[in-house]
mmCIF file of N, CA and C in Angstrom:
data_model
loop_
_atom_site.group_PDB
_atom_site.id
_atom_site.type_symbol
_atom_site.label_atom_id
_atom_site.label_comp_id
_atom_site.label_asym_id
_atom_site.label_seq_id
_atom_site.Cartn_x
_atom_site.Cartn_y
_atom_site.Cartn_z
ATOM 1 N N UNK A 24 112.601 117.028 102.429
ATOM 2 C CA UNK A 24 112.155 115.782 103.015
ATOM 3 C C UNK A 24 113.319 115.030 103.642
ATOM 4 N N UNK A 25 114.483 115.150 103.037
ATOM 5 C CA UNK A 25 115.640 114.422 103.567
ATOM 6 C C UNK A 25 115.868 114.769 105.027
ATOM 7 N N UNK A 26 115.803 116.051 105.373
ATOM 8 C CA UNK A 26 116.019 116.457 106.768
ATOM 9 C C UNK A 26 114.943 115.892 107.680
ATOM 10 N N UNK A 27 113.704 115.943 107.243
ATOM 11 C CA UNK A 27 112.597 115.437 108.063
ATOM 12 C C UNK A 27 112.773 113.940 108.292
ATOM 13 N N UNK A 28 113.139 113.209 107.240
ATOM 14 C CA UNK A 28 113.356 111.768 107.388
ATOM 15 C C UNK A 28 114.569 111.479 108.260
ATOM 16 N N UNK A 29 115.658 112.222 108.079
ATOM 17 C CA UNK A 29 116.880 111.980 108.856
ATOM 18 C C UNK A 29 116.632 112.176 110.340
ATOM 19 N N UNK A 30 115.965 113.257 110.675
ATOM 20 C CA UNK A 30 115.772 113.578 112.084
ATOM 21 C C UNK A 30 114.677 112.749 112.731
ATOM 22 N N UNK A 31 113.727 112.272 111.925
ATOM 23 C CA UNK A 31 112.667 111.395 112.416
ATOM 24 C C UNK A 31 111.953 111.960 113.651
ATOM 25 N N UNK A 32 111.666 113.247 113.580
ATOM 26 C CA UNK A 32 110.943 113.938 114.660
ATOM 27 C C UNK A 32 110.321 115.190 114.049
ATOM 28 N N UNK A 33 109.371 115.795 114.747
ATOM 29 C CA UNK A 33 108.803 117.047 114.235
ATOM 30 C C UNK A 33 109.879 118.133 114.137
ATOM 31 N N UNK A 34 109.890 118.858 113.015
ATOM 32 C CA UNK A 34 110.897 119.898 112.788
ATOM 33 C C UNK A 34 110.219 121.204 112.405
ATOM 34 N N UNK A 35 110.905 122.292 112.693
ATOM 35 C CA UNK A 35 110.412 123.613 112.297
ATOM 36 C C UNK A 35 111.144 124.069 111.044
ATOM 37 N N UNK A 36 110.574 125.066 110.395
ATOM 38 C CA UNK A 36 111.224 125.663 109.230
ATOM 39 C C UNK A 36 112.587 126.204 109.644
ATOM 40 N N UNK A 37 112.664 126.836 110.803
ATOM 41 C CA UNK A 37 113.921 127.423 111.288
ATOM 42 C C UNK A 37 115.001 126.354 111.420
ATOM 43 N N UNK A 38 114.663 125.173 111.963
ATOM 44 C CA UNK A 38 115.652 124.108 112.112
ATOM 45 C C UNK A 38 116.163 123.631 110.754
ATOM 46 N N UNK A 39 115.244 123.444 109.824
ATOM 47 C CA UNK A 39 115.641 123.007 108.483
ATOM 48 C C UNK A 39 116.506 124.077 107.829
ATOM 49 N N UNK A 40 116.099 125.336 107.963
ATOM 50 C CA UNK A 40 116.856 126.457 107.394
ATOM 51 C C UNK A 40 118.285 126.477 107.930
ATOM 52 N N UNK A 41 118.431 126.417 109.240
ATOM 53 C CA UNK A 41 119.765 126.480 109.848
ATOM 54 C C UNK A 41 120.645 125.318 109.381
ATOM 55 N N UNK A 42 120.050 124.147 109.218
ATOM 56 C CA UNK A 42 120.821 123.005 108.752
ATOM 57 C C UNK A 42 121.236 123.191 107.291
ATOM 58 N N UNK A 43 120.321 123.646 106.460
ATOM 59 C CA UNK A 43 120.636 123.869 105.046
ATOM 60 C C UNK A 43 121.668 124.976 104.859
ATOM 61 N N UNK A 44 121.618 125.999 105.711
ATOM 62 C CA UNK A 44 122.549 127.120 105.585
ATOM 63 C C UNK A 44 123.990 126.719 105.869
ATOM 64 N N UNK A 45 124.196 125.575 106.482
ATOM 65 C CA UNK A 45 125.567 125.079 106.672
ATOM 66 C C UNK A 45 126.171 124.655 105.340
ATOM 67 N N UNK A 46 125.327 124.346 104.361
ATOM 68 C CA UNK A 46 125.790 123.901 103.047
ATOM 69 C C UNK A 46 125.740 124.999 101.993
ATOM 70 N N UNK A 47 124.748 125.891 102.100
ATOM 71 C CA UNK A 47 124.550 126.916 101.073
ATOM 72 C C UNK A 47 123.701 128.039 101.622
ATOM 73 N N UNK A 48 123.679 129.125 100.895
ATOM 74 C CA UNK A 48 122.846 130.262 101.278
ATOM 75 C C UNK A 48 121.426 130.012 100.785
ATOM 76 N N UNK A 49 120.472 130.138 101.680
ATOM 77 C CA UNK A 49 119.067 129.904 101.327
ATOM 78 C C UNK A 49 118.192 130.775 102.212
ATOM 79 N N UNK A 50 117.097 131.266 101.651
ATOM 80 C CA UNK A 50 116.214 132.171 102.381
ATOM 81 C C UNK A 50 115.180 131.401 103.210
ATOM 82 N N UNK A 51 114.795 132.000 104.317
ATOM 83 C CA UNK A 51 113.770 131.421 105.180
ATOM 84 C C UNK A 51 112.488 131.175 104.389
ATOM 85 N N UNK A 52 112.094 132.155 103.582
ATOM 86 C CA UNK A 52 110.838 132.031 102.834
ATOM 87 C C UNK A 52 110.877 130.870 101.829
ATOM 88 N N UNK A 53 112.047 130.561 101.301
ATOM 89 C CA UNK A 53 112.181 129.441 100.382
ATOM 90 C C UNK A 53 111.895 128.133 101.113
ATOM 91 N N UNK A 54 112.498 127.965 102.270
ATOM 92 C CA UNK A 54 112.287 126.746 103.058
ATOM 93 C C UNK A 54 110.832 126.670 103.502
ATOM 94 N N UNK A 55 110.277 127.797 103.924
ATOM 95 C CA UNK A 55 108.884 127.836 104.370
ATOM 96 C C UNK A 55 107.941 127.426 103.223
ATOM 97 N N UNK A 56 108.211 127.924 102.029
ATOM 98 C CA UNK A 56 107.385 127.577 100.873
ATOM 99 C C UNK A 56 107.483 126.093 100.544
ATOM 100 N N UNK A 57 108.687 125.555 100.591
ATOM 101 C CA UNK A 57 108.865 124.129 100.301
ATOM 102 C C UNK A 57 108.142 123.283 101.351
ATOM 103 N N UNK A 58 108.271 123.633 102.613
ATOM 104 C CA UNK A 58 107.598 122.878 103.677
ATOM 105 C C UNK A 58 106.080 122.966 103.512
ATOM 106 N N UNK A 59 105.578 124.136 103.144
ATOM 107 C CA UNK A 59 104.147 124.294 102.912
ATOM 108 C C UNK A 59 103.697 123.443 101.718
ATOM 109 N N UNK A 60 104.500 123.423 100.653
ATOM 110 C CA UNK A 60 104.179 122.591 99.488
ATOM 111 C C UNK A 60 104.147 121.103 99.858
ATOM 112 N N UNK A 61 105.110 120.678 100.675
ATOM 113 C CA UNK A 61 105.135 119.286 101.123
ATOM 114 C C UNK A 61 103.878 118.962 101.935
ATOM 115 N N UNK A 62 103.435 119.918 102.742
ATOM 116 C CA UNK A 62 102.209 119.735 103.523
ATOM 117 C C UNK A 62 101.000 119.652 102.599
ATOM 118 N N UNK A 63 100.924 120.529 101.622
ATOM 119 C CA UNK A 63 99.782 120.532 100.695
ATOM 120 C C UNK A 63 99.723 119.241 99.872
ATOM 121 N N UNK A 64 100.878 118.679 99.567
ATOM 122 C CA UNK A 64 100.926 117.430 98.791
ATOM 123 C C UNK A 64 100.673 116.201 99.673
ATOM 124 N N UNK A 65 100.621 116.396 100.986
ATOM 125 C CA UNK A 65 100.351 115.285 101.891
ATOM 126 C C UNK A 65 101.565 114.492 102.315
ATOM 127 N N UNK A 66 102.755 115.023 102.077
ATOM 128 C CA UNK A 66 103.972 114.315 102.463
ATOM 129 C C UNK A 66 104.335 114.539 103.918
ATOM 130 N N UNK A 67 103.909 115.678 104.470
ATOM 131 C CA UNK A 67 104.146 115.982 105.887
ATOM 132 C C UNK A 67 102.838 116.471 106.494
ATOM 133 N N UNK A 68 102.708 116.293 107.783
ATOM 134 C CA UNK A 68 101.596 116.921 108.508
ATOM 135 C C UNK A 68 102.223 117.972 109.402
ATOM 136 N N UNK A 69 101.426 118.923 109.822
ATOM 137 C CA UNK A 69 101.987 119.984 110.653
ATOM 138 C C UNK A 69 101.060 120.288 111.814
ATOM 139 N N UNK A 70 101.694 120.722 112.893
ATOM 140 C CA UNK A 70 100.971 121.131 114.092
ATOM 141 C C UNK A 70 101.511 122.481 114.527
ATOM 142 N N UNK A 71 100.622 123.323 115.020
ATOM 143 C CA UNK A 71 101.029 124.638 115.479
ATOM 144 C C UNK A 71 101.838 124.489 116.761
ATOM 145 N N UNK A 72 102.956 125.207 116.815
ATOM 146 C CA UNK A 72 103.810 125.242 117.999
ATOM 147 C C UNK A 72 104.174 126.707 118.215
ATOM 148 N N UNK A 73 103.407 127.400 119.045
ATOM 149 C CA UNK A 73 103.614 128.841 119.223
ATOM 150 C C UNK A 73 103.220 129.575 117.955
ATOM 151 N N UNK A 74 104.190 130.319 117.387
ATOM 152 C CA UNK A 74 103.931 131.056 116.150
ATOM 153 C C UNK A 74 104.421 130.306 114.908
ATOM 154 N N UNK A 75 104.884 129.087 115.105
ATOM 155 C CA UNK A 75 105.441 128.301 113.994
ATOM 156 C C UNK A 75 104.701 126.977 113.881
ATOM 157 N N UNK A 76 105.025 126.259 112.841
ATOM 158 C CA UNK A 76 104.524 124.902 112.661
ATOM 159 C C UNK A 76 105.657 123.926 112.907
ATOM 160 N N UNK A 77 105.307 122.745 113.386
ATOM 161 C CA UNK A 77 106.239 121.615 113.455
ATOM 162 C C UNK A 77 105.749 120.599 112.426
ATOM 163 N N UNK A 78 106.656 120.202 111.538
ATOM 164 C CA UNK A 78 106.329 119.300 110.435
ATOM 165 C C UNK A 78 106.847 117.895 110.737
ATOM 166 N N UNK A 79 106.017 116.899 110.416
ATOM 167 C CA UNK A 79 106.372 115.492 110.623
ATOM 168 C C UNK A 79 106.089 114.727 109.337
ATOM 169 N N UNK A 80 106.995 113.841 108.962
ATOM 170 C CA UNK A 80 106.803 113.021 107.756
ATOM 171 C C UNK A 80 105.585 112.123 107.925
ATOM 172 N N UNK A 81 104.813 111.987 106.866
ATOM 173 C CA UNK A 81 103.641 111.125 106.881
ATOM 174 C C UNK A 81 104.054 109.667 106.697
ATOM 175 N N UNK A 82 105.093 109.422 105.905
ATOM 176 C CA UNK A 82 105.567 108.055 105.705
ATOM 177 C C UNK A 82 107.094 108.041 105.708
ATOM 178 N N UNK A 83 107.641 106.867 105.714
ATOM 179 C CA UNK A 83 109.096 106.719 105.728
ATOM 180 C C UNK A 83 109.674 106.934 104.337
ATOM 181 N N UNK A 84 110.959 107.128 104.297
ATOM 182 C CA UNK A 84 111.639 107.258 103.006
ATOM 183 C C UNK A 84 111.502 105.965 102.201
ATOM 184 N N UNK A 85 111.573 104.829 102.879
ATOM 185 C CA UNK A 85 111.431 103.538 102.193
ATOM 186 C C UNK A 85 110.045 103.406 101.568
ATOM 187 N N UNK A 86 109.006 103.814 102.294
ATOM 188 C CA UNK A 86 107.641 103.742 101.759
ATOM 189 C C UNK A 86 107.484 104.673 100.565
ATOM 190 N N UNK A 87 108.095 105.841 100.644
ATOM 191 C CA UNK A 87 108.042 106.788 99.526
ATOM 192 C C UNK A 87 108.740 106.201 98.290
ATOM 193 N N UNK A 88 109.921 105.626 98.496
ATOM 194 C CA UNK A 88 110.653 105.007 97.380
ATOM 195 C C UNK A 88 109.847 103.866 96.772
ATOM 196 N N UNK A 89 109.226 103.054 97.622
ATOM 197 C CA UNK A 89 108.416 101.942 97.133
ATOM 198 C C UNK A 89 107.233 102.452 96.308
ATOM 199 N N UNK A 90 106.616 103.528 96.756
ATOM 200 C CA UNK A 90 105.484 104.098 96.014
ATOM 201 C C UNK A 90 105.937 104.609 94.647
ATOM 202 N N UNK A 91 107.112 105.224 94.593
ATOM 203 C CA UNK A 91 107.641 105.693 93.304
ATOM 204 C C UNK A 91 107.894 104.526 92.357
ATOM 205 N N UNK A 92 108.507 103.460 92.878
ATOM 206 C CA UNK A 92 108.780 102.296 92.043
ATOM 207 C C UNK A 92 107.480 101.660 91.558
ATOM 208 N N UNK A 93 106.505 101.557 92.452
ATOM 209 C CA UNK A 93 105.229 100.963 92.078
ATOM 210 C C UNK A 93 104.528 101.799 91.014
ATOM 211 N N UNK A 94 104.577 103.109 91.163
ATOM 212 C CA UNK A 94 103.944 103.988 90.181
ATOM 213 C C UNK A 94 104.602 103.836 88.808
ATOM 214 N N UNK A 95 105.927 103.827 88.788
ATOM 215 C CA UNK A 95 106.636 103.680 87.519
ATOM 216 C C UNK A 95 106.333 102.325 86.886
ATOM 217 N N UNK A 96 106.342 101.273 87.682
ATOM 218 C CA UNK A 96 106.092 99.930 87.180
ATOM 219 C C UNK A 96 104.669 99.803 86.649
ATOM 220 N N UNK A 97 103.695 100.357 87.371
ATOM 221 C CA UNK A 97 102.298 100.218 86.961
ATOM 222 C C UNK A 97 101.983 101.007 85.690
ATOM 223 N N UNK A 98 102.798 101.988 85.346
ATOM 224 C CA UNK A 98 102.567 102.775 84.139
ATOM 225 C C UNK A 98 103.212 102.152 82.904
ATOM 226 N N UNK A 99 103.956 101.082 83.085
ATOM 227 C CA UNK A 99 104.618 100.423 81.958
ATOM 228 C C UNK A 99 103.596 99.645 81.134
ATOM 229 N N UNK A 100 103.782 99.644 79.821
ATOM 230 C CA UNK A 100 102.905 98.842 78.974
ATOM 231 C C UNK A 100 103.335 97.372 78.975
ATOM 232 N N UNK A 101 104.521 97.088 79.524
ATOM 233 C CA UNK A 101 104.999 95.718 79.640
ATOM 234 C C UNK A 101 105.732 95.587 80.980
ATOM 235 N N UNK A 102 104.984 95.395 82.071
ATOM 236 C CA UNK A 102 105.600 95.360 83.409
ATOM 237 C C UNK A 102 106.705 94.325 83.560
ATOM 238 N N UNK A 103 106.547 93.153 82.961
ATOM 239 C CA UNK A 103 107.582 92.119 83.085
ATOM 240 C C UNK A 103 108.885 92.587 82.446
ATOM 241 N N UNK A 104 108.804 93.195 81.265
ATOM 242 C CA UNK A 104 110.005 93.699 80.593
ATOM 243 C C UNK A 104 110.630 94.833 81.401
ATOM 244 N N UNK A 105 109.794 95.663 81.996
ATOM 245 C CA UNK A 105 110.311 96.765 82.819
ATOM 246 C C UNK A 105 111.077 96.215 84.015
ATOM 247 N N UNK A 106 110.555 95.164 84.647
ATOM 248 C CA UNK A 106 111.254 94.554 85.784
ATOM 249 C C UNK A 106 112.571 93.934 85.352
ATOM 250 N N UNK A 107 112.568 93.238 84.228
ATOM 251 C CA UNK A 107 113.803 92.623 83.728
ATOM 252 C C UNK A 107 114.853 93.700 83.473
ATOM 253 N N UNK A 108 114.447 94.798 82.844
ATOM 254 C CA UNK A 108 115.385 95.895 82.578
ATOM 255 C C UNK A 108 115.881 96.503 83.887
ATOM 256 N N UNK A 109 114.979 96.674 84.840
ATOM 257 C CA UNK A 109 115.346 97.239 86.141
ATOM 258 C C UNK A 109 116.345 96.333 86.855
ATOM 259 N N UNK A 110 116.063 95.036 86.888
ATOM 260 C CA UNK A 110 116.974 94.094 87.544
ATOM 261 C C UNK A 110 118.342 94.107 86.863
ATOM 262 N N UNK A 111 118.359 94.279 85.543
ATOM 263 C CA UNK A 111 119.611 94.327 84.804
ATOM 264 C C UNK A 111 120.470 95.526 85.149
ATOM 265 N N UNK A 112 119.853 96.585 85.645
ATOM 266 C CA UNK A 112 120.588 97.793 86.040
ATOM 267 C C UNK A 112 121.145 97.709 87.459
ATOM 268 N N UNK A 113 120.716 96.713 88.214
ATOM 269 C CA UNK A 113 121.096 96.626 89.624
ATOM 270 C C UNK A 113 122.537 96.187 89.808
ATOM 271 N N UNK A 114 123.139 96.720 90.852
ATOM 272 C CA UNK A 114 124.473 96.271 91.251
ATOM 273 C C UNK A 114 124.329 94.946 92.003
ATOM 274 N N UNK A 115 125.429 94.292 92.266
ATOM 275 C CA UNK A 115 125.402 93.036 93.021
ATOM 276 C C UNK A 115 124.802 93.253 94.410
ATOM 277 N N UNK A 116 125.126 94.376 95.027
ATOM 278 C CA UNK A 116 124.592 94.680 96.364
ATOM 279 C C UNK A 116 123.085 94.891 96.312
ATOM 280 N N UNK A 117 122.619 95.562 95.255
ATOM 281 C CA UNK A 117 121.178 95.783 95.113
ATOM 282 C C UNK A 117 120.441 94.465 94.863
ATOM 283 N N UNK A 118 121.031 93.582 94.062
ATOM 284 C CA UNK A 118 120.400 92.282 93.816
ATOM 285 C C UNK A 118 120.334 91.468 95.108
ATOM 286 N N UNK A 119 121.372 91.564 95.905
ATOM 287 C CA UNK A 119 121.367 90.860 97.190
ATOM 288 C C UNK A 119 120.280 91.416 98.104
ATOM 289 N N UNK A 120 120.131 92.738 98.121
ATOM 290 C CA UNK A 120 119.068 93.364 98.924
ATOM 291 C C UNK A 120 117.691 92.918 98.420
ATOM 292 N N UNK A 121 117.547 92.802 97.107
ATOM 293 C CA UNK A 121 116.287 92.331 96.524
ATOM 294 C C UNK A 121 116.000 90.901 96.966
ATOM 295 N N UNK A 122 117.014 90.050 96.927
ATOM 296 C CA UNK A 122 116.826 88.657 97.358
ATOM 297 C C UNK A 122 116.437 88.608 98.835
ATOM 298 N N UNK A 123 117.060 89.437 99.661
ATOM 299 C CA UNK A 123 116.698 89.500 101.083
ATOM 300 C C UNK A 123 115.244 89.931 101.250
ATOM 301 N N UNK A 124 114.827 90.928 100.477
ATOM 302 C CA UNK A 124 113.450 91.421 100.557
ATOM 303 C C UNK A 124 112.457 90.348 100.142
ATOM 304 N N UNK A 125 112.767 89.605 99.086
ATOM 305 C CA UNK A 125 111.877 88.529 98.637
ATOM 306 C C UNK A 125 111.764 87.464 99.721
ATOM 307 N N UNK A 126 112.879 87.151 100.376
ATOM 308 C CA UNK A 126 112.828 86.171 101.466
ATOM 309 C C UNK A 126 111.962 86.671 102.615
ATOM 310 N N UNK A 127 111.997 87.979 102.874
ATOM 311 C CA UNK A 127 111.186 88.530 103.972
ATOM 312 C C UNK A 127 109.695 88.458 103.673
ATOM 313 N N UNK A 128 109.302 88.679 102.431
ATOM 314 C CA UNK A 128 107.876 88.669 102.109
ATOM 315 C C UNK A 128 107.373 87.291 101.717
ATOM 316 N N UNK A 129 108.237 86.350 101.433
ATOM 317 C CA UNK A 129 107.799 85.011 101.039
ATOM 318 C C UNK A 129 106.881 84.365 102.070
ATOM 319 N N UNK A 130 107.142 84.430 103.370
ATOM 320 C CA UNK A 130 106.193 83.843 104.330
ATOM 321 C C UNK A 130 104.807 84.468 104.202
ATOM 322 N N UNK A 131 104.747 85.763 103.921
ATOM 323 C CA UNK A 131 103.454 86.421 103.756
ATOM 324 C C UNK A 131 102.735 85.912 102.517
ATOM 325 N N UNK A 132 103.474 85.595 101.478
ATOM 326 C CA UNK A 132 102.859 85.096 100.252
ATOM 327 C C UNK A 132 102.270 83.710 100.467
ATOM 328 N N UNK A 133 102.956 82.850 101.228
ATOM 329 C CA UNK A 133 102.439 81.501 101.446
ATOM 330 C C UNK A 133 101.249 81.524 102.385
ATOM 331 N N UNK A 134 101.155 82.511 103.286
ATOM 332 C CA UNK A 134 100.015 82.599 104.194
ATOM 333 C C UNK A 134 98.735 82.917 103.449
ATOM 334 N N UNK A 135 98.820 83.683 102.360
ATOM 335 C CA UNK A 135 97.625 84.081 101.627
ATOM 336 C C UNK A 135 97.294 83.131 100.501
ATOM 337 N N UNK A 136 98.152 82.145 100.241
ATOM 338 C CA UNK A 136 97.896 81.178 99.184
ATOM 339 C C UNK A 136 96.895 80.161 99.700
ATOM 340 N N UNK A 137 95.792 79.938 98.966
ATOM 341 C CA UNK A 137 94.803 78.968 99.444
ATOM 342 C C UNK A 137 95.368 77.560 99.437
ATOM 343 N N UNK A 138 94.839 76.715 100.282
ATOM 344 C CA UNK A 138 95.264 75.331 100.363
ATOM 345 C C UNK A 138 94.795 74.554 99.155
ATOM 346 N N UNK A 139 95.148 73.261 99.082
ATOM 347 C CA UNK A 139 94.768 72.466 97.920
ATOM 348 C C UNK A 139 93.256 72.316 97.825
ATOM 349 N N UNK A 140 92.763 72.313 96.608
ATOM 350 C CA UNK A 140 91.349 72.063 96.347
ATOM 351 C C UNK A 140 91.253 70.735 95.638
ATOM 352 N N UNK A 141 90.054 70.328 95.316
ATOM 353 C CA UNK A 141 89.875 69.065 94.601
ATOM 354 C C UNK A 141 90.618 69.106 93.272
ATOM 355 N N UNK A 142 90.718 70.290 92.674
ATOM 356 C CA UNK A 142 91.393 70.410 91.389
ATOM 357 C C UNK A 142 92.912 70.393 91.517
ATOM 358 N N UNK A 143 93.448 70.895 92.656
ATOM 359 C CA UNK A 143 94.895 70.991 92.792
ATOM 360 C C UNK A 143 95.485 69.925 93.700
ATOM 361 N N UNK A 144 94.637 69.217 94.440
ATOM 362 C CA UNK A 144 95.147 68.184 95.339
ATOM 363 C C UNK A 144 95.639 67.002 94.501
ATOM 364 N N UNK A 145 96.684 66.305 94.985
ATOM 365 C CA UNK A 145 97.184 65.163 94.221
ATOM 366 C C UNK A 145 96.138 64.050 94.159
ATOM 367 N N UNK A 146 96.111 63.335 93.037
ATOM 368 C CA UNK A 146 95.164 62.230 92.876
ATOM 369 C C UNK A 146 95.471 61.132 93.878
ATOM 370 N N UNK A 147 96.743 60.911 94.150
ATOM 371 C CA UNK A 147 97.167 59.892 95.095
ATOM 372 C C UNK A 147 97.570 60.597 96.382
ATOM 373 N N UNK A 148 96.855 60.398 97.507
ATOM 374 C CA UNK A 148 97.182 61.085 98.751
ATOM 375 C C UNK A 148 98.606 60.844 99.226
ATOM 376 N N UNK A 149 99.238 59.779 98.824
ATOM 377 C CA UNK A 149 100.617 59.518 99.229
ATOM 378 C C UNK A 149 101.597 60.364 98.442
ATOM 379 N N UNK A 150 101.130 60.957 97.322
ATOM 380 C CA UNK A 150 101.974 61.807 96.480
ATOM 381 C C UNK A 150 102.101 63.174 97.134
ATOM 382 N N UNK A 151 103.312 63.762 97.197
ATOM 383 C CA UNK A 151 103.455 65.062 97.852
ATOM 384 C C UNK A 151 102.728 66.161 97.080
ATOM 385 N N UNK A 152 102.104 67.049 97.827
ATOM 386 C CA UNK A 152 101.414 68.196 97.228
ATOM 387 C C UNK A 152 102.404 69.318 97.008
ATOM 388 N N UNK A 153 101.993 70.342 96.237
ATOM 389 C CA UNK A 153 102.845 71.522 96.040
ATOM 390 C C UNK A 153 103.183 72.098 97.391
ATOM 391 N N UNK A 154 104.427 72.442 97.595
ATOM 392 C CA UNK A 154 104.861 72.992 98.881
ATOM 393 C C UNK A 154 105.424 71.919 99.791
ATOM 394 N N UNK A 155 105.418 70.683 99.358
ATOM 395 C CA UNK A 155 105.945 69.614 100.185
ATOM 396 C C UNK A 155 107.462 69.648 100.167
ATOM 397 N N UNK A 156 108.041 68.989 101.140
ATOM 398 C CA UNK A 156 109.499 69.000 101.276
ATOM 399 C C UNK A 156 110.165 68.516 100.004
ATOM 400 N N UNK A 157 111.232 69.191 99.621
ATOM 401 C CA UNK A 157 112.038 68.772 98.512
ATOM 402 C C UNK A 157 111.664 69.381 97.177
ATOM 403 N N UNK A 158 110.522 70.116 97.100
ATOM 404 C CA UNK A 158 110.149 70.654 95.801
ATOM 405 C C UNK A 158 110.609 72.101 95.608
ATOM 406 N N UNK A 159 111.290 72.656 96.587
ATOM 407 C CA UNK A 159 111.818 74.007 96.440
ATOM 408 C C UNK A 159 110.859 75.096 96.881
ATOM 409 N N UNK A 160 109.623 74.740 97.234
ATOM 410 C CA UNK A 160 108.662 75.722 97.697
ATOM 411 C C UNK A 160 108.622 75.697 99.216
ATOM 412 N N UNK A 161 108.477 76.857 99.856
ATOM 413 C CA UNK A 161 108.414 76.874 101.319
ATOM 414 C C UNK A 161 107.115 76.230 101.806
ATOM 415 N N UNK A 162 107.207 75.609 102.972
ATOM 416 C CA UNK A 162 106.015 75.052 103.605
ATOM 417 C C UNK A 162 105.793 75.787 104.904
ATOM 418 N N UNK A 163 104.617 75.589 105.492
ATOM 419 C CA UNK A 163 104.305 76.268 106.748
ATOM 420 C C UNK A 163 105.238 75.851 107.865
ATOM 421 N N UNK A 164 105.764 74.604 107.784
ATOM 422 C CA UNK A 164 106.631 74.139 108.855
ATOM 423 C C UNK A 164 108.104 74.492 108.619
ATOM 424 N N UNK A 165 108.392 75.198 107.521
ATOM 425 C CA UNK A 165 109.777 75.607 107.253
ATOM 426 C C UNK A 165 110.175 76.681 108.225
ATOM 427 N N UNK A 166 111.300 76.499 108.850
ATOM 428 C CA UNK A 166 111.828 77.499 109.778
ATOM 429 C C UNK A 166 113.200 77.896 109.328
ATOM 430 N N UNK A 167 113.721 79.033 109.855
ATOM 431 C CA UNK A 167 115.070 79.422 109.459
ATOM 432 C C UNK A 167 116.110 78.354 109.771
ATOM 433 N N UNK A 168 115.840 77.513 110.801
ATOM 434 C CA UNK A 168 116.801 76.492 111.199
ATOM 435 C C UNK A 168 116.676 75.221 110.379
ATOM 436 N N UNK A 169 115.583 75.093 109.589
ATOM 437 C CA UNK A 169 115.356 73.846 108.864
ATOM 438 C C UNK A 169 116.189 73.734 107.604
ATOM 439 N N UNK A 170 116.875 74.822 107.210
ATOM 440 C CA UNK A 170 117.710 74.774 106.034
ATOM 441 C C UNK A 170 116.963 75.054 104.753
ATOM 442 N N UNK A 171 115.677 75.384 104.849
ATOM 443 C CA UNK A 171 114.911 75.710 103.647
ATOM 444 C C UNK A 171 114.577 77.157 103.647
#
């Protein structure tokens, strides 16, 4: 899969074989079997090209990694504890990447959050509602230039 993801284009067994042979000795049939297994598992799709197939990744490496993390997390009997342990294993660079990712999805989270209802609206209309300026929550009018 690494080769298919790296090249980001349809590849043949022969191309993958030749690239792998620069690192180690490997048989054509081994590569062909692995590519066929990847196709059967739904990780790649293939199209006939002459007497060979051209294989293309079904999803990105990032999507695959995310699916693995989600699967592992969903199988935990205590997801919150699993996340805490996972975050504790992260390097400073990984934590920074996580913070960047949370910032990227935060606008999507506020878009799907319903507006105030009679139960959540402030009793006094002059009182700021959740998401108002200064409470630390993003608002719809927050922009990258607004400092929030």
